[in-house]
PDB file of C-alpha atoms in Angstrom:
ATOM      1  CA  MET A 150     165.832-206.062  -1.175  1.00  0.00           C
ATOM      2  CA  ALA A 151     164.026-205.443   2.108  1.00  0.00           C
ATOM      3  CA  LYS A 152     164.215-208.185   4.698  1.00  0.00           C
ATOM      4  CA  SER A 153     160.938-209.996   5.365  1.00  0.00           C
ATOM      5  CA  PHE A 154     159.395-209.173   8.678  1.00  0.00           C
ATOM      6  CA  ARG A 155     159.045-212.144  11.070  1.00  0.00           C
ATOM      7  CA  LYS A 156     156.507-211.895  13.823  1.00  0.00           C
ATOM      8  CA  GLY A 157     157.716-212.811  17.270  1.00  0.00           C
ATOM      9  CA  LYS A 158     155.832-214.726  19.910  1.00  0.00           C
ATOM     10  CA  SER A 159     152.902-212.795  21.275  1.00  0.00           C
ATOM     11  CA  GLN A 160     153.345-211.602  24.793  1.00  0.00           C
ATOM     12  CA  GLN A 161     151.028-213.292  27.265  1.00  0.00           C
ATOM     13  CA  ARG A 162     149.383-211.352  30.042  1.00  0.00           C
ATOM     14  CA  SER A 163     149.226-212.815  33.488  1.00  0.00           C
ATOM     15  CA  SER A 164     145.733-213.367  34.797  1.00  0.00           C
ATOM     16  CA  ARG A 165     146.954-211.844  38.037  1.00  0.00           C
ATOM     17  CA  ASP A 166     148.018-208.701  36.251  1.00  0.00           C
ATOM     18  CA  ASN A 167     145.095-206.305  36.259  1.00  0.00           C
ATOM     19  CA  LYS A 168     147.057-203.555  34.584  1.00  0.00           C
ATOM     20  CA  PRO A 169     146.272-202.949  30.922  1.00  0.00           C
ATOM     21  CA  TYR A 170     148.945-204.150  28.504  1.00  0.00           C
ATOM     22  CA  LYS A 171     151.073-201.404  27.018  1.00  0.00           C
ATOM     23  CA  ALA A 172     152.641-201.953  23.613  1.00  0.00           C
ATOM     24  CA  ARG A 173     156.387-201.626  23.434  1.00  0.00           C
ATOM     25  CA  LYS A 174     157.376-198.124  22.395  1.00  0.00           C
ATOM     26  CA  THR A 175     159.061-197.690  19.043  1.00  0.00           C
ATOM     27  CA  PHE A 176     162.530-196.251  19.392  1.00  0.00           C
ATOM     28  CA  LYS A 177     163.148-193.270  17.162  1.00  0.00           C
ATOM     29  CA  GLN A 178     166.709-192.282  16.420  1.00  0.00           C
ATOM     30  CA  PRO A 179     167.160-188.582  17.115  1.00  0.00           C
ATOM     31  CA  ALA A 180     167.937-186.498  14.057  1.00  0.00           C
ATOM     32  CA  GLN A 181     171.603-185.592  13.741  1.00  0.00           C
ATOM     33  CA  LYS A 182     172.291-182.029  14.649  1.00  0.00           C
ATOM     34  CA  GLN A 183     174.201-180.104  12.067  1.00  0.00           C
ATOM     35  CA  ASN A 184     177.558-179.000  13.316  1.00  0.00           C
ATOM     36  CA  LYS A 185     177.373-175.288  12.835  1.00  0.00           C
ATOM     37  CA  SER A 186     181.112-174.992  13.369  1.00  0.00           C
ATOM     38  CA  ASP A 187     181.589-176.761   9.999  1.00  0.00           C
ATOM     39  CA  ASP A 188     179.573-174.176   8.091  1.00  0.00           C
ATOM     40  CA  GLY A 189     181.627-172.807   5.222  1.00  0.00           C
ATOM     41  CA  LEU A 190     184.567-175.147   5.814  1.00  0.00           C
ATOM     42  CA  MET A 191     186.117-177.037   2.913  1.00  0.00           C
ATOM     43  CA  ARG A 192     188.778-179.716   2.795  1.00  0.00           C
ATOM     44  CA  LEU A 193     192.074-178.279   1.627  1.00  0.00           C
ATOM     45  CA  ASN A 194     192.509-180.835  -1.167  1.00  0.00           C
ATOM     46  CA  LYS A 195     189.050-180.004  -2.544  1.00  0.00           C
ATOM     47  CA  TYR A 196     189.801-176.277  -2.289  1.00  0.00           C
ATOM     48  CA  ILE A 197     192.938-176.757  -4.382  1.00  0.00           C
ATOM     49  CA  ALA A 198     191.195-179.040  -6.889  1.00  0.00           C
ATOM     50  CA  ASN A 199     188.374-176.517  -7.298  1.00  0.00           C
ATOM     51  CA  SER A 200     190.948-173.902  -8.240  1.00  0.00           C
ATOM     52  CA  GLY A 201     191.850-175.967 -11.316  1.00  0.00           C
ATOM     53  CA  VAL A 202     195.453-176.564 -10.231  1.00  0.00           C
ATOM     54  CA  CYS A 203     195.278-180.360  -9.969  1.00  0.00           C
ATOM     55  CA  SER A 204     193.071-183.237  -8.840  1.00  0.00           C
ATOM     56  CA  ARG A 205     192.264-183.984  -5.189  1.00  0.00           C
ATOM     57  CA  ARG A 206     194.570-186.995  -5.184  1.00  0.00           C
ATOM     58  CA  GLU A 207     197.427-184.911  -6.563  1.00  0.00           C
ATOM     59  CA  ALA A 208     196.632-182.166  -4.051  1.00  0.00           C
ATOM     60  CA  ASP A 209     197.023-184.677  -1.196  1.00  0.00           C
ATOM     61  CA  MET A 210     200.491-185.522  -2.476  1.00  0.00           C
ATOM     62  CA  TYR A 211     201.534-181.861  -2.684  1.00  0.00           C
ATOM     63  CA  ILE A 212     200.112-181.173   0.774  1.00  0.00           C
ATOM     64  CA  SER A 213     202.024-184.112   2.290  1.00  0.00           C
ATOM     65  CA  VAL A 214     205.373-182.791   1.026  1.00  0.00           C
ATOM     66  CA  GLY A 215     204.769-179.250   2.265  1.00  0.00           C
ATOM     67  CA  ASN A 216     203.972-177.446  -0.994  1.00  0.00           C
ATOM     68  CA  VAL A 217     200.825-175.808   0.395  1.00  0.00           C
ATOM     69  CA  THR A 218     200.462-173.009   2.924  1.00  0.00           C
ATOM     70  CA  VAL A 219     197.371-171.601   4.626  1.00  0.00           C
ATOM     71  CA  ASN A 220     197.700-168.091   6.024  1.00  0.00           C
ATOM     72  CA  GLY A 221     201.473-168.403   5.690  1.00  0.00           C
ATOM     73  CA  GLU A 222     201.721-171.705   7.582  1.00  0.00           C
ATOM     74  CA  ILE A 223     202.810-174.931   5.865  1.00  0.00           C
ATOM     75  CA  ILE A 224     200.057-177.532   6.118  1.00  0.00           C
ATOM     76  CA  THR A 225     200.848-181.254   5.796  1.00  0.00           C
ATOM     77  CA  GLN A 226     197.834-182.617   7.676  1.00  0.00           C
ATOM     78  CA  MET A 227     195.466-184.761   5.598  1.00  0.00           C
ATOM     79  CA  GLY A 228     191.838-183.707   5.952  1.00  0.00           C
ATOM     80  CA  TYR A 229     192.736-180.157   6.971  1.00  0.00           C
ATOM     81  CA  LYS A 230     189.845-177.757   6.390  1.00  0.00           C
ATOM     82  CA  VAL A 231     189.997-174.138   5.317  1.00  0.00           C
ATOM     83  CA  LYS A 232     187.416-171.530   6.221  1.00  0.00           C
ATOM     84  CA  PRO A 233     186.191-168.473   4.317  1.00  0.00           C
ATOM     85  CA  GLY A 234     188.864-165.792   4.338  1.00  0.00           C
ATOM     86  CA  ASP A 235     191.817-168.188   4.563  1.00  0.00           C
ATOM     87  CA  VAL A 236     194.656-167.426   2.154  1.00  0.00           C
ATOM     88  CA  VAL A 237     195.971-170.522   0.383  1.00  0.00           C
ATOM     89  CA  HIS A 238     199.201-170.684  -1.627  1.00  0.00           C
ATOM     90  CA  PHE A 239     200.249-173.606  -3.804  1.00  0.00           C
ATOM     91  CA  GLY A 240     203.930-173.637  -4.728  1.00  0.00           C
ATOM     92  CA  GLY A 241     204.086-169.965  -3.798  1.00  0.00           C
ATOM     93  CA  GLU A 242     201.125-169.010  -6.016  1.00  0.00           C
ATOM     94  CA  LEU A 243     197.812-167.770  -4.616  1.00  0.00           C
ATOM     95  CA  VAL A 244     194.943-170.143  -5.415  1.00  0.00           C
ATOM     96  CA  THR A 245     191.226-169.456  -5.295  1.00  0.00           C
ATOM     97  CA  PRO A 246     188.486-172.030  -5.881  1.00  0.00           C
ATOM     98  CA  GLU A 247     186.223-171.597  -8.880  1.00  0.00           C
ATOM     99  CA  PRO A 248     183.059-173.430  -9.934  1.00  0.00           C
ATOM    100  CA  LYS A 249     183.484-176.381 -12.259  1.00  0.00           C
ATOM    101  CA  THR A 250     182.874-175.226 -15.806  1.00  0.00           C
ATOM    102  CA  TYR A 251     182.218-177.183 -19.010  1.00  0.00           C
ATOM    103  CA  VAL A 252     182.345-175.544 -22.452  1.00  0.00           C
ATOM    104  CA  LEU A 253     181.800-177.353 -25.763  1.00  0.00           C
ATOM    105  CA  LEU A 254     183.307-175.788 -28.905  1.00  0.00           C
ATOM    106  CA  ASN A 255     182.685-176.600 -32.561  1.00  0.00           C
ATOM    107  CA  LYS A 256     186.196-175.883 -33.823  1.00  0.00           C
ATOM    108  CA  PRO A 257     186.778-174.467 -37.321  1.00  0.00           C
ATOM    109  CA  LYS A 258     189.933-174.995 -39.376  1.00  0.00           C
ATOM    110  CA  GLY A 259     193.028-172.920 -38.766  1.00  0.00           C
ATOM    111  CA  PHE A 260     193.118-172.955 -34.954  1.00  0.00           C
ATOM    112  CA  ALA A 261     195.690-174.855 -32.898  1.00  0.00           C
ATOM    113  CA  THR A 262     194.502-176.857 -29.881  1.00  0.00           C
ATOM    114  CA  THR A 263     196.827-175.430 -27.254  1.00  0.00           C
ATOM    115  CA  THR A 264     196.885-172.996 -24.349  1.00  0.00           C
ATOM    116  CA  SER A 265     200.185-171.522 -25.551  1.00  0.00           C
ATOM    117  CA  THR A 266     200.089-167.907 -26.707  1.00  0.00           C
ATOM    118  CA  SER A 267     202.980-168.382 -29.143  1.00  0.00           C
ATOM    119  CA  LYS A 268     201.160-170.681 -31.598  1.00  0.00           C
ATOM    120  CA  GLY A 269     199.195-168.086 -33.551  1.00  0.00           C
ATOM    121  CA  ARG A 270     195.427-168.499 -33.525  1.00  0.00           C
ATOM    122  CA  THR A 271     194.335-171.057 -30.929  1.00  0.00           C
ATOM    123  CA  VAL A 272     191.098-172.557 -29.673  1.00  0.00           C
ATOM    124  CA  MET A 273     191.512-170.483 -26.504  1.00  0.00           C
ATOM    125  CA  ASP A 274     190.802-167.388 -28.596  1.00  0.00           C
ATOM    126  CA  LEU A 275     187.433-168.882 -29.556  1.00  0.00           C
ATOM    127  CA  VAL A 276     186.316-169.494 -25.952  1.00  0.00           C
ATOM    128  CA  ALA A 277     187.908-166.397 -24.420  1.00  0.00           C
ATOM    129  CA  ASN A 278     184.516-164.912 -23.540  1.00  0.00           C
ATOM    130  CA  ALA A 279     182.917-168.164 -22.377  1.00  0.00           C
ATOM    131  CA  THR A 280     184.031-167.971 -18.744  1.00  0.00           C
ATOM    132  CA  SER A 281     186.547-166.436 -16.361  1.00  0.00           C
ATOM    133  CA  ALA A 282     187.418-169.925 -15.060  1.00  0.00           C
ATOM    134  CA  LYS A 283     190.771-171.463 -15.981  1.00  0.00           C
ATOM    135  CA  ILE A 284     189.479-173.997 -18.488  1.00  0.00           C
ATOM    136  CA  LYS A 285     191.669-176.141 -20.726  1.00  0.00           C
ATOM    137  CA  PRO A 286     190.883-178.313 -23.746  1.00  0.00           C
ATOM    138  CA  ILE A 287     190.636-182.063 -23.196  1.00  0.00           C
ATOM    139  CA  GLY A 288     192.609-183.721 -25.947  1.00  0.00           C
ATOM    140  CA  ARG A 289     193.751-182.235 -29.207  1.00  0.00           C
ATOM    141  CA  LEU A 290     192.500-181.638 -32.727  1.00  0.00           C
ATOM    142  CA  GLY A 291     195.004-180.780 -35.451  1.00  0.00           C
ATOM    143  CA  ARG A 292     194.981-177.264 -36.884  1.00  0.00           C
ATOM    144  CA  SER A 293     193.288-178.488 -40.075  1.00  0.00           C
ATOM    145  CA  ALA A 294     190.768-180.690 -38.213  1.00  0.00           C
ATOM    146  CA  THR A 295     187.306-179.483 -37.245  1.00  0.00           C
ATOM    147  CA  GLY A 296     184.622-180.422 -34.773  1.00  0.00           C
ATOM    148  CA  LEU A 297     183.997-180.807 -31.089  1.00  0.00           C
ATOM    149  CA  ILE A 298     186.438-179.970 -28.302  1.00  0.00           C
ATOM    150  CA  LEU A 299     185.456-179.997 -24.635  1.00  0.00           C
ATOM    151  CA  PHE A 300     186.992-177.464 -22.228  1.00  0.00           C
ATOM    152  CA  THR A 301     186.846-177.763 -18.448  1.00  0.00           C
ATOM    153  CA  ASN A 302     188.598-177.093 -15.156  1.00  0.00           C
ATOM    154  CA  ASP A 303     187.269-180.383 -13.743  1.00  0.00           C
ATOM    155  CA  ASN A 304     190.370-182.542 -13.285  1.00  0.00           C
ATOM    156  CA  ASP A 305     188.313-185.609 -12.374  1.00  0.00           C
ATOM    157  CA  LEU A 306     186.618-185.452 -15.779  1.00  0.00           C
ATOM    158  CA  VAL A 307     189.980-184.958 -17.499  1.00  0.00           C
ATOM    159  CA  ARG A 308     191.217-188.170 -15.826  1.00  0.00           C
ATOM    160  CA  LYS A 309     188.124-190.001 -17.039  1.00  0.00           C
ATOM    161  CA  PHE A 310     188.911-188.978 -20.627  1.00  0.00           C
ATOM    162  CA  LYS A 311     192.569-189.933 -20.380  1.00  0.00           C
ATOM    163  CA  GLY A 312     192.045-193.300 -18.692  1.00  0.00           C
ATOM    164  CA  SER A 313     193.068-196.182 -20.939  1.00  0.00           C
ATOM    165  CA  LYS A 314     190.113-198.277 -19.762  1.00  0.00           C
ATOM    166  CA  THR A 315     187.560-195.588 -18.960  1.00  0.00           C
ATOM    167  CA  GLY A 316     188.328-193.190 -21.804  1.00  0.00           C
ATOM    168  CA  VAL A 317     185.384-191.389 -23.381  1.00  0.00           C
ATOM    169  CA  ALA A 318     184.750-192.359 -27.012  1.00  0.00           C
ATOM    170  CA  ARG A 319     184.849-189.768 -29.800  1.00  0.00           C
ATOM    171  CA  LEU A 320     183.233-190.209 -33.181  1.00  0.00           C
ATOM    172  CA  PHE A 321     185.048-188.796 -36.234  1.00  0.00           C
ATOM    173  CA  HIS A 322     183.804-188.295 -39.775  1.00  0.00           C
ATOM    174  CA  VAL A 323     186.841-188.905 -41.988  1.00  0.00           C
ATOM    175  CA  GLU A 324     187.054-188.169 -45.703  1.00  0.00           C
ATOM    176  CA  LEU A 325     189.996-189.730 -47.567  1.00  0.00           C
ATOM    177  CA  ASN A 326     191.635-188.854 -50.875  1.00  0.00           C
ATOM    178  CA  ARG A 327     190.364-192.135 -52.387  1.00  0.00           C
ATOM    179  CA  LYS A 328     187.996-194.998 -51.642  1.00  0.00           C
ATOM    180  CA  LEU A 329     188.863-197.107 -48.615  1.00  0.00           C
ATOM    181  CA  LYS A 330     189.351-200.708 -49.659  1.00  0.00           C
ATOM    182  CA  THR A 331     187.223-203.279 -47.850  1.00  0.00           C
ATOM    183  CA  GLU A 332     190.319-205.225 -46.828  1.00  0.00           C
ATOM    184  CA  ASP A 333     191.863-202.074 -45.350  1.00  0.00           C
ATOM    185  CA  LEU A 334     188.687-201.346 -43.386  1.00  0.00           C
ATOM    186  CA  THR A 335     188.813-204.907 -42.027  1.00  0.00           C
ATOM    187  CA  ALA A 336     192.490-204.504 -41.137  1.00  0.00           C
ATOM    188  CA  ILE A 337     191.714-201.331 -39.186  1.00  0.00           C
ATOM    189  CA  GLN A 338     188.939-203.133 -37.316  1.00  0.00           C
ATOM    190  CA  GLU A 339     191.373-205.858 -36.302  1.00  0.00           C
ATOM    191  CA  GLY A 340     194.186-203.446 -35.357  1.00  0.00           C
ATOM    192  CA  ILE A 341     197.068-201.973 -37.335  1.00  0.00           C
ATOM    193  CA  LYS A 342     200.623-202.720 -36.217  1.00  0.00           C
ATOM    194  CA  ILE A 343     203.043-199.845 -36.825  1.00  0.00           C
ATOM    195  CA  LYS A 344     206.676-200.110 -35.712  1.00  0.00           C
ATOM    196  CA  GLY A 345     205.822-202.799 -33.181  1.00  0.00           C
ATOM    197  CA  GLU A 346     202.853-200.909 -31.705  1.00  0.00           C
ATOM    198  CA  THR A 347     199.269-201.953 -32.393  1.00  0.00           C
ATOM    199  CA  PHE A 348     196.758-199.176 -33.041  1.00  0.00           C
ATOM    200  CA  THR A 349     193.093-200.008 -32.571  1.00  0.00           C
ATOM    201  CA  VAL A 350     189.760-198.234 -32.926  1.00  0.00           C
ATOM    202  CA  GLU A 351     186.479-198.875 -31.135  1.00  0.00           C
ATOM    203  CA  GLU A 352     184.546-198.985 -34.393  1.00  0.00           C
ATOM    204  CA  ILE A 353     184.880-198.115 -38.091  1.00  0.00           C
ATOM    205  CA  SER A 354     182.290-198.202 -40.878  1.00  0.00           C
ATOM    206  CA  TYR A 355     181.447-196.588 -44.186  1.00  0.00           C
ATOM    207  CA  ILE A 356     179.169-193.541 -44.046  1.00  0.00           C
ATOM    208  CA  ASP A 357     175.647-194.336 -45.255  1.00  0.00           C
ATOM    209  CA  ASN A 358     174.670-192.805 -48.604  1.00  0.00           C
ATOM    210  CA  ALA A 359     178.166-191.397 -49.145  1.00  0.00           C
ATOM    211  CA  PRO A 360     181.183-192.348 -51.290  1.00  0.00           C
ATOM    212  CA  ARG A 361     183.337-195.132 -49.840  1.00  0.00           C
ATOM    213  CA  LYS A 362     186.116-192.667 -49.194  1.00  0.00           C
ATOM    214  CA  GLU A 363     184.076-191.387 -46.228  1.00  0.00           C
ATOM    215  CA  VAL A 364     184.095-193.370 -42.989  1.00  0.00           C
ATOM    216  CA  GLY A 365     183.067-192.988 -39.388  1.00  0.00           C
ATOM    217  CA  ILE A 366     185.637-193.920 -36.741  1.00  0.00           C
ATOM    218  CA  ARG A 367     185.047-194.171 -33.011  1.00  0.00           C
ATOM    219  CA  ILE A 368     188.118-194.034 -30.770  1.00  0.00           C
ATOM    220  CA  LYS A 369     188.886-193.516 -27.081  1.00  0.00           C
ATOM    221  CA  ASN A 370     192.201-191.783 -27.732  1.00  0.00           C
ATOM    222  CA  ILE A 371     191.954-188.142 -26.619  1.00  0.00           C
ATOM    223  CA  GLY A 372     193.418-186.804 -29.880  1.00  0.00           C
ATOM    224  CA  ASN A 373     193.167-187.548 -33.574  1.00  0.00           C
ATOM    225  CA  ALA A 374     196.834-188.480 -34.127  1.00  0.00           C
ATOM    226  CA  VAL A 375     196.066-192.218 -34.063  1.00  0.00           C
ATOM    227  CA  ILE A 376     193.663-191.795 -37.002  1.00  0.00           C
ATOM    228  CA  THR A 377     196.301-189.964 -39.012  1.00  0.00           C
ATOM    229  CA  LYS A 378     198.922-192.644 -38.267  1.00  0.00           C
ATOM    230  CA  ILE A 379     196.628-195.474 -39.327  1.00  0.00           C
ATOM    231  CA  PHE A 380     195.709-193.990 -42.694  1.00  0.00           C
ATOM    232  CA  GLU A 381     199.229-192.779 -43.466  1.00  0.00           C
ATOM    233  CA  HIS A 382     200.466-196.316 -42.817  1.00  0.00           C
ATOM    234  CA  LEU A 383     197.915-197.637 -45.329  1.00  0.00           C
ATOM    235  CA  ASP A 384     198.931-194.961 -47.879  1.00  0.00           C
ATOM    236  CA  TYR A 385     195.808-192.791 -47.631  1.00  0.00           C
ATOM    237  CA  GLU A 386     195.638-189.040 -47.188  1.00  0.00           C
ATOM    238  CA  ILE A 387     193.029-187.398 -44.979  1.00  0.00           C
ATOM    239  CA  ALA A 388     191.141-184.709 -46.888  1.00  0.00           C
ATOM    240  CA  ARG A 389     188.793-183.836 -44.026  1.00  0.00           C
ATOM    241  CA  LEU A 390     188.567-184.848 -40.386  1.00  0.00           C
ATOM    242  CA  ASP A 391     185.657-183.746 -38.217  1.00  0.00           C
ATOM    243  CA  CYS A 392     184.875-184.741 -34.610  1.00  0.00           C
ATOM    244  CA  VAL A 393     181.089-185.083 -34.577  1.00  0.00           C
ATOM    245  CA  MET A 394     180.501-186.626 -31.120  1.00  0.00           C
ATOM    246  CA  ILE A 395     182.203-186.762 -27.724  1.00  0.00           C
ATOM    247  CA  GLY A 396     180.486-189.434 -25.662  1.00  0.00           C
ATOM    248  CA  PRO A 397     176.807-188.382 -25.730  1.00  0.00           C
ATOM    249  CA  LEU A 398     177.608-184.798 -26.807  1.00  0.00           C
ATOM    250  CA  THR A 399     176.826-183.713 -30.371  1.00  0.00           C
ATOM    251  CA  LYS A 400     177.263-180.618 -32.535  1.00  0.00           C
ATOM    252  CA  LYS A 401     173.527-179.934 -32.561  1.00  0.00           C
ATOM    253  CA  ASP A 402     172.776-176.197 -32.368  1.00  0.00           C
ATOM    254  CA  ILE A 403     176.492-175.276 -32.242  1.00  0.00           C
ATOM    255  CA  PRO A 404     177.550-173.542 -35.485  1.00  0.00           C
ATOM    256  CA  ARG A 405     181.183-173.827 -36.547  1.00  0.00           C
ATOM    257  CA  GLY A 406     183.341-171.484 -34.470  1.00  0.00           C
ATOM    258  CA  HIS A 407     180.751-171.209 -31.682  1.00  0.00           C
ATOM    259  CA  TRP A 408     180.531-172.737 -28.210  1.00  0.00           C
ATOM    260  CA  LYS A 409     177.991-173.508 -25.506  1.00  0.00           C
ATOM    261  CA  HIS A 410     177.961-174.357 -21.801  1.00  0.00           C
ATOM    262  CA  LEU A 411     176.938-177.922 -21.044  1.00  0.00           C
ATOM    263  CA  THR A 412     173.590-178.455 -19.360  1.00  0.00           C
ATOM    264  CA  LYS A 413     173.331-180.280 -16.032  1.00  0.00           C
ATOM    265  CA  GLN A 414     171.902-183.271 -17.877  1.00  0.00           C
ATOM    266  CA  GLU A 415     174.846-183.357 -20.310  1.00  0.00           C
ATOM    267  CA  ILE A 416     177.342-183.125 -17.444  1.00  0.00           C
ATOM    268  CA  SER A 417     175.603-185.980 -15.620  1.00  0.00           C
ATOM    269  CA  SER A 418     175.673-188.078 -18.801  1.00  0.00           C
ATOM    270  CA  LEU A 419     179.445-187.613 -19.076  1.00  0.00           C
ATOM    271  CA  MET A 420     180.008-188.498 -15.422  1.00  0.00           C
ATOM    272  CA  MET A 421     178.064-191.742 -15.828  1.00  0.00           C
ATOM    273  CA  LEU A 422     180.263-193.031 -18.674  1.00  0.00           C
TER     274      LEU A 422
END
């Protein structure tokens, strides 16, 4: 809120002063000159984070213990800046920054959520042509599960998803092998204790205009394992599990097995969660 302007006492002119009164000049702060020497420079921790290796905070830690070299010289100085043409190695490996990339996949059945090449068909096969950036899936969907998976090289966003307090909610459509009892639905709402650990969901409800064996569950856990544990504990089997929303992101216009790049608006919406 702007401060109210208070008028000061008017200046009085001396009757002996024949000179015309001149108003006080307004002081204008000179515009800051851009330091041309900084053109193209980038902080070393940001350079490393932009390469997809780790977050800026983690990069600071690795820099401080001497794991990073620039042009063959070990750098431990915080705030060090690299310039175009500098050669940066992290743990002996060459790193190059890449633009932050966000890819949303509508996963079909039969694909493992992993970056390993020894697990048969994986979700990485489905997004192989999406980008040359080193993207990874956030969270995990079981091989038989379907629905949305977000891929990115933005470590700050990954941390947001994994945070216990700031985690991004996912909405799942779950179909069971039999009707879910009302008392079991209530128990899930209140939290299910399994082997001394309490499992909770953000929200659970029956699907409108569908059999009572179909429910919607919203969780902040980055995978679907907690859903499986809850229903197995209550002696239900999951016939179908589909992730239909991640935060504000939906499956609209993404056929099963296809992907899309997030729009600027969608990225901003995620960052604001």
